[in-house]
mmCIF file of C-alpha atoms in Angstrom:
data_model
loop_
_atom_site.group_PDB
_atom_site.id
_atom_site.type_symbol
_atom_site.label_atom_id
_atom_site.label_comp_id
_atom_site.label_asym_id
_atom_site.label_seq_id
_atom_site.Cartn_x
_atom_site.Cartn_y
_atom_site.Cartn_z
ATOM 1 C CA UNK H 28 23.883 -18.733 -13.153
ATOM 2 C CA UNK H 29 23.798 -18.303 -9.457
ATOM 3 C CA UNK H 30 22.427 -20.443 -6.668
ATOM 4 C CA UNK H 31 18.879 -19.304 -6.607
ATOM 5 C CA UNK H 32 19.426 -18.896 -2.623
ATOM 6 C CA UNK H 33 22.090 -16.341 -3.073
ATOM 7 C CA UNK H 34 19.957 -14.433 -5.413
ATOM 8 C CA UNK H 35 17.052 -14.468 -3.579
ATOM 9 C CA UNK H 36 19.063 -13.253 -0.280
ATOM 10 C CA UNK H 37 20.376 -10.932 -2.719
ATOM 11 C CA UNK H 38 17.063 -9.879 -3.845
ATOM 12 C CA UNK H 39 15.421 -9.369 -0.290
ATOM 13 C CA UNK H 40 18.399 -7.592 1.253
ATOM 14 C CA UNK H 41 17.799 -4.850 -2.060
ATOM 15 C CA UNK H 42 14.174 -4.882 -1.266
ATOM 16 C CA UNK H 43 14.635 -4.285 2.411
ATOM 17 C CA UNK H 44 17.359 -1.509 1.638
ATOM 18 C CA UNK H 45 15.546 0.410 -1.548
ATOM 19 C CA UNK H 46 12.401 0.022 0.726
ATOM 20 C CA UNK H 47 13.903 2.353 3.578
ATOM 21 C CA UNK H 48 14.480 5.060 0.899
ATOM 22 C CA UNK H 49 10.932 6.230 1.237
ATOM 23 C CA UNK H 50 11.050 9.794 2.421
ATOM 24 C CA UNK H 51 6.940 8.519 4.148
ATOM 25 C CA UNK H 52 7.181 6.480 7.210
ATOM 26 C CA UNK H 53 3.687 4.583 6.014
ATOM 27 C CA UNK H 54 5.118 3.844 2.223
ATOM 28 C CA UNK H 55 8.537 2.746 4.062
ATOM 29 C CA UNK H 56 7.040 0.840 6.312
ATOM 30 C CA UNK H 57 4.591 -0.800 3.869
ATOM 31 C CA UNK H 58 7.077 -1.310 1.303
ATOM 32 C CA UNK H 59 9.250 -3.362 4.329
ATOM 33 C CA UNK H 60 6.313 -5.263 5.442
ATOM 34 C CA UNK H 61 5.057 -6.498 1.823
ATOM 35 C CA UNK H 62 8.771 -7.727 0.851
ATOM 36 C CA UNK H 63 9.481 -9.957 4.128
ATOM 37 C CA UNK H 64 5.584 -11.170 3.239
ATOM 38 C CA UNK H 65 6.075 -12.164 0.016
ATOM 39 C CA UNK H 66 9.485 -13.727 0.701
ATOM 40 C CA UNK H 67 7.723 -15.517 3.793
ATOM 41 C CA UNK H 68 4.909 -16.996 1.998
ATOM 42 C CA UNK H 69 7.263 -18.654 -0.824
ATOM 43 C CA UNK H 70 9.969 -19.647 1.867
ATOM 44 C CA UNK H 71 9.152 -23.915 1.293
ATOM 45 C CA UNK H 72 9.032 -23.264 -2.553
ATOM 46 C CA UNK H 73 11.147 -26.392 -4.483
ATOM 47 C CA UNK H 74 10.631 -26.370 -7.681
ATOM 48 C CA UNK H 75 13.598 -24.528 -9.486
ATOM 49 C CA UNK H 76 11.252 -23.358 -12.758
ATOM 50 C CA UNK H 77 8.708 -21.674 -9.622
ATOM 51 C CA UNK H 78 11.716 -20.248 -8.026
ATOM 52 C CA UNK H 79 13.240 -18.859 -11.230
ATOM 53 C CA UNK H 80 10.002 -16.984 -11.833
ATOM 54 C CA UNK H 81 9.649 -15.654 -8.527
ATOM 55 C CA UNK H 82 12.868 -14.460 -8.879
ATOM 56 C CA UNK H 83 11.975 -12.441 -12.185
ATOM 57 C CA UNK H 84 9.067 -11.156 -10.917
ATOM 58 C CA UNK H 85 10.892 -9.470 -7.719
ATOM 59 C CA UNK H 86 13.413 -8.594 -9.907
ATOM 60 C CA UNK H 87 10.780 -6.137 -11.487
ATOM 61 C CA UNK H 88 9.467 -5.360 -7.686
ATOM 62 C CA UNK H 89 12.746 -4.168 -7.112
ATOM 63 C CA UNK H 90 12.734 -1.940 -9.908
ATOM 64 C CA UNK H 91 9.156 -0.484 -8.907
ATOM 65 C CA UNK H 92 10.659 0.236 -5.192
ATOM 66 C CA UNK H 93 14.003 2.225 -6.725
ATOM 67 C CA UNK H 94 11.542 4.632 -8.658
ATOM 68 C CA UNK H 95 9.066 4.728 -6.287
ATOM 69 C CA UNK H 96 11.509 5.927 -4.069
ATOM 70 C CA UNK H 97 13.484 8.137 -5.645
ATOM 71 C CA UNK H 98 10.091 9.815 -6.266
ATOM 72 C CA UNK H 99 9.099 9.724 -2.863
ATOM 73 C CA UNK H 100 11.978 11.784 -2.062
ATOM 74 C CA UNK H 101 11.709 13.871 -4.540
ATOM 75 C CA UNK H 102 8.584 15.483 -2.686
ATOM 76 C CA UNK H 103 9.316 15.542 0.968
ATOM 77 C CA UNK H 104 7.682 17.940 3.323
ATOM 78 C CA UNK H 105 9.764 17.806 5.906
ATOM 79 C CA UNK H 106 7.172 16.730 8.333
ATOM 80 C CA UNK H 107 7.774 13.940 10.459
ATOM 81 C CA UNK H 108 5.332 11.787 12.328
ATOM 82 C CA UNK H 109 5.241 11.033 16.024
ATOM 83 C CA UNK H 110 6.239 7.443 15.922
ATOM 84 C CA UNK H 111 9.183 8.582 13.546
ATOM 85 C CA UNK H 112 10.778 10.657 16.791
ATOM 86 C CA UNK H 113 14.327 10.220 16.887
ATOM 87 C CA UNK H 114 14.196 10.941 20.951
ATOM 88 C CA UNK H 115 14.804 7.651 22.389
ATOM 89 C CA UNK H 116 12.829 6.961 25.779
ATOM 90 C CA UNK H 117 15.689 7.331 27.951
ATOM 91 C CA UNK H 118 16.250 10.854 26.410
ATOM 92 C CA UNK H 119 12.576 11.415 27.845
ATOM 93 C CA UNK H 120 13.650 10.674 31.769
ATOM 94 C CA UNK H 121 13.109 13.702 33.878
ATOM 95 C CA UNK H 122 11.391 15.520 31.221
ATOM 96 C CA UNK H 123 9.378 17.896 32.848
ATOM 97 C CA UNK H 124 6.131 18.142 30.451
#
């Protein structure tokens, strides 16, 4: 068995990287915000049989955010939202609007 810190690195770098995958930029960006939470909120946890079931349980998360996902993209429109604007704000200078 691994150290449980590797696996739980492990675990939260798959989250954060399945969780971009969302073709919507308010699923992706819940999906983000709900993994560093729950890793946040269990960050002091010591006991190894607590740790070992966290563990299982975002092992099944994970799972949820790959289907989810591929889902997600399964059904894109396309349509982008403002915030999601690939122009960068120096791109904007001397834009004449």
């Amino acid at each position: 068995m691994a150290n449980p810190r590797t696996q739980a690195l492990s675990l939260y770098r798959d989250l954060l990287r399945h969780g971009n995958k969302f073709s919507s930029y308010n699923f992706r960006a819940y999906a983000i915000r709900r993994s560093k939470d729950a890793f946040r909120s269990h960050q002091n946890e010591a006991d190894p049989n607590v740790i070992a079931q966290l563990l299982k349980k975002g092992e099944g998360e994970l799972q949820v955010v790959k289907r989810q996902a591929a889902i997600s993209n399964l059904y894109t429109t396309g349509d982008h939202l403002v915030v999601e604007n690939s122009i960068k704000p120096r791109q904007l200078e001397g834009f004449q609007g």
